[in-house]
Amino acid sequence: RLQTILRKSIVFVTHDCSEAMRLADRIAIMKDGEIVQLSTPEQLVLSPANDYVAAFTRDVRRAEVLTVASVMDHTASAAGLTGPTIQARDKIVDVAGPVLGAKDPVRVLGSDGAAIGAISRNAVLAVLLSGTARAHNHS
């Protein structure tokens, strides 16, 4: 929000991975003065560049980082789905209630408001039950 208001790039240095995941749209993880991965919070959790990055992100709560877009079924047809809709950019933690409470998969809308796929209860449950990247990487 500050970046939007100030129209400036902001560099924030922290050793708290959870804090970085909440605040940043891009994160650089460094080791010995070198950047080992520069990615979005989602990509750091889903595709760590190496064991160092995986260890750094292992305790991150996946549902608070992953968006609907990262776990939805992009090939699923949203035609005929009449229940609630959610945005692809929404975090899993924020849509868990409506998706888990829906009888059918929930339509996912892109930034233009058009349906781009659907997300199932099972997809949301998989993220919620995995808990952290540590749980996901070892299951």
Tab-separated table of C-alpha atoms in Angstrom:
chain	number	residue	atom	x	y	z
A	1	ARG	CA	0.000	0.000	0.000
A	2	LEU	CA	2.841	2.390	0.806
A	3	GLN	CA	4.401	1.700	-2.561
A	4	THR	CA	1.147	2.631	-4.307
A	5	ILE	CA	0.778	5.831	-2.304
A	6	LEU	CA	4.405	6.936	-2.566
A	7	ARG	CA	4.998	5.624	-6.092
A	8	LYS	CA	8.478	4.567	-5.049
A	9	SER	CA	10.266	1.260	-4.799
A	10	ILE	CA	10.760	0.229	-1.210
A	11	VAL	CA	13.562	-2.000	0.047
A	12	PHE	CA	12.900	-3.563	3.426
A	13	VAL	CA	15.555	-5.698	5.109
A	14	THR	CA	14.491	-8.365	7.594
A	15	HIS	CA	15.592	-11.732	8.904
A	16	ASP	CA	11.967	-12.657	9.645
A	17	CYS	CA	10.765	-14.758	6.716
A	18	SER	CA	7.091	-14.601	7.741
A	19	GLU	CA	7.252	-10.818	7.896
A	20	ALA	CA	8.837	-10.666	4.454
A	21	MET	CA	6.167	-12.971	3.019
A	22	ARG	CA	3.411	-10.710	4.368
A	23	LEU	CA	4.891	-7.412	3.227
A	24	ALA	CA	6.731	-8.025	-0.015
A	25	ASP	CA	5.759	-8.610	-3.595
A	26	ARG	CA	9.343	-9.695	-4.411
A	27	ILE	CA	11.897	-11.150	-2.024
A	28	ALA	CA	15.631	-11.598	-2.414
A	29	ILE	CA	17.133	-14.345	-0.294
A	30	MET	CA	20.840	-13.886	0.239
A	31	LYS	CA	23.585	-16.182	1.439
A	32	ASP	CA	27.155	-15.037	2.010
A	33	GLY	CA	26.434	-11.686	0.334
A	34	GLU	CA	25.025	-13.251	-2.838
A	35	ILE	CA	21.403	-13.367	-3.966
A	36	VAL	CA	20.448	-17.037	-4.238
A	37	GLN	CA	16.831	-16.428	-5.273
A	38	LEU	CA	14.797	-13.375	-6.225
A	39	SER	CA	11.131	-14.288	-6.524
A	40	THR	CA	7.618	-13.685	-5.356
A	41	PRO	CA	6.706	-15.125	-1.964
A	42	GLU	CA	4.680	-17.825	-3.742
A	43	GLN	CA	7.556	-18.897	-5.950
A	44	LEU	CA	9.928	-19.066	-2.990
A	45	VAL	CA	7.553	-21.478	-1.254
A	46	LEU	CA	6.533	-23.481	-4.332
A	47	SER	CA	9.893	-23.624	-6.132
A	48	PRO	CA	12.853	-22.932	-3.868
A	49	ALA	CA	16.048	-22.552	-5.898
A	50	ASN	CA	18.076	-24.750	-3.563
A	51	ASP	CA	18.164	-26.390	-0.141
A	52	TYR	CA	19.139	-23.105	1.526
A	53	VAL	CA	15.985	-21.364	0.261
A	54	ALA	CA	13.872	-24.410	1.125
A	55	ALA	CA	15.213	-24.333	4.686
A	56	PHE	CA	14.644	-20.581	4.929
A	57	THR	CA	10.976	-20.907	3.888
A	58	ARG	CA	10.100	-24.237	5.511
A	59	ASP	CA	8.109	-22.747	8.396
A	60	VAL	CA	6.048	-20.386	6.234
A	61	ARG	CA	2.311	-20.965	6.544
A	62	ARG	CA	1.386	-21.857	2.970
A	63	ALA	CA	-2.266	-20.773	3.170
A	64	GLU	CA	-1.141	-17.242	4.045
A	65	VAL	CA	1.223	-17.032	1.056
A	66	LEU	CA	-0.329	-19.051	-1.753
A	67	THR	CA	-2.959	-17.455	-3.934
A	68	VAL	CA	-5.928	-19.100	-5.565
A	69	ALA	CA	-4.142	-18.785	-8.930
A	70	SER	CA	-1.301	-21.020	-7.747
A	71	VAL	CA	-3.523	-23.965	-6.791
A	72	MET	CA	-6.661	-23.595	-8.919
A	73	ASP	CA	-7.539	-25.765	-11.906
A	74	HIS	CA	-6.912	-23.508	-14.896
A	75	THR	CA	-8.413	-26.085	-17.255
A	76	ALA	CA	-11.696	-26.467	-15.368
A	77	SER	CA	-14.714	-24.915	-16.991
A	78	ALA	CA	-16.503	-22.373	-14.841
A	79	ALA	CA	-19.588	-22.682	-17.061
A	80	GLY	CA	-22.565	-23.875	-15.099
A	81	LEU	CA	-21.084	-22.993	-11.718
A	82	THR	CA	-23.540	-20.713	-9.974
A	83	GLY	CA	-22.135	-20.459	-6.466
A	84	PRO	CA	-19.761	-17.863	-5.052
A	85	THR	CA	-16.873	-16.396	-7.016
A	86	ILE	CA	-13.393	-15.539	-5.802
A	87	GLN	CA	-10.457	-13.658	-7.257
A	88	ALA	CA	-7.346	-15.435	-8.546
A	89	ARG	CA	-5.180	-13.052	-6.486
A	90	ASP	CA	-6.923	-13.919	-3.180
A	91	LYS	CA	-4.890	-15.778	-0.566
A	92	ILE	CA	-6.043	-19.322	0.256
A	93	VAL	CA	-6.491	-18.398	3.923
A	94	ASP	CA	-8.986	-15.694	2.897
A	95	VAL	CA	-11.151	-17.923	0.677
A	96	ALA	CA	-11.036	-21.173	2.629
A	97	GLY	CA	-14.433	-20.608	4.256
A	98	PRO	CA	-16.437	-19.945	1.082
A	99	VAL	CA	-14.692	-22.693	-0.898
A	100	LEU	CA	-14.992	-25.324	1.830
A	101	GLY	CA	-18.632	-24.368	2.353
A	102	ALA	CA	-19.519	-24.651	-1.324
A	103	LYS	CA	-21.074	-27.817	-2.721
A	104	ASP	CA	-19.372	-27.454	-6.104
A	105	PRO	CA	-16.018	-26.013	-7.181
A	106	VAL	CA	-15.933	-22.231	-6.955
A	107	ARG	CA	-15.473	-20.004	-10.000
A	108	VAL	CA	-12.236	-18.064	-10.084
A	109	LEU	CA	-12.176	-14.625	-11.681
A	110	GLY	CA	-9.171	-12.919	-13.210
A	111	SER	CA	-8.307	-9.250	-12.772
A	112	ASP	CA	-10.680	-8.356	-15.619
A	113	GLY	CA	-13.612	-10.071	-13.890
A	114	ALA	CA	-13.810	-12.930	-16.391
A	115	ALA	CA	-13.954	-16.538	-15.201
A	116	ILE	CA	-10.560	-18.207	-15.676
A	117	GLY	CA	-11.151	-21.553	-13.975
A	118	ALA	CA	-12.302	-23.081	-10.725
A	119	ILE	CA	-10.941	-24.204	-7.385
A	120	SER	CA	-12.111	-27.279	-5.531
A	121	ARG	CA	-12.508	-27.998	-1.868
A	122	ASN	CA	-9.781	-30.632	-2.197
A	123	ALA	CA	-7.284	-28.091	-3.551
A	124	VAL	CA	-7.920	-25.769	-0.604
A	125	LEU	CA	-7.821	-28.635	1.883
A	126	ALA	CA	-4.486	-29.800	0.492
A	127	VAL	CA	-2.962	-26.377	1.193
A	128	LEU	CA	-4.555	-26.075	4.632
A	129	LEU	CA	-3.503	-29.567	5.670
A	130	SER	CA	0.044	-29.128	4.413
A	131	GLY	CA	0.427	-26.288	6.908
A	132	THR	CA	3.944	-25.152	6.184
A	133	ALA	CA	6.361	-25.679	3.351
A	134	ARG	CA	8.140	-28.130	5.668
A	135	ALA	CA	4.997	-30.286	5.846
A	136	HIS	CA	4.524	-30.057	2.075
A	137	ASN	CA	8.097	-30.891	1.164
A	138	HIS	CA	8.099	-34.002	3.336
A	139	SER	CA	4.670	-35.422	2.492
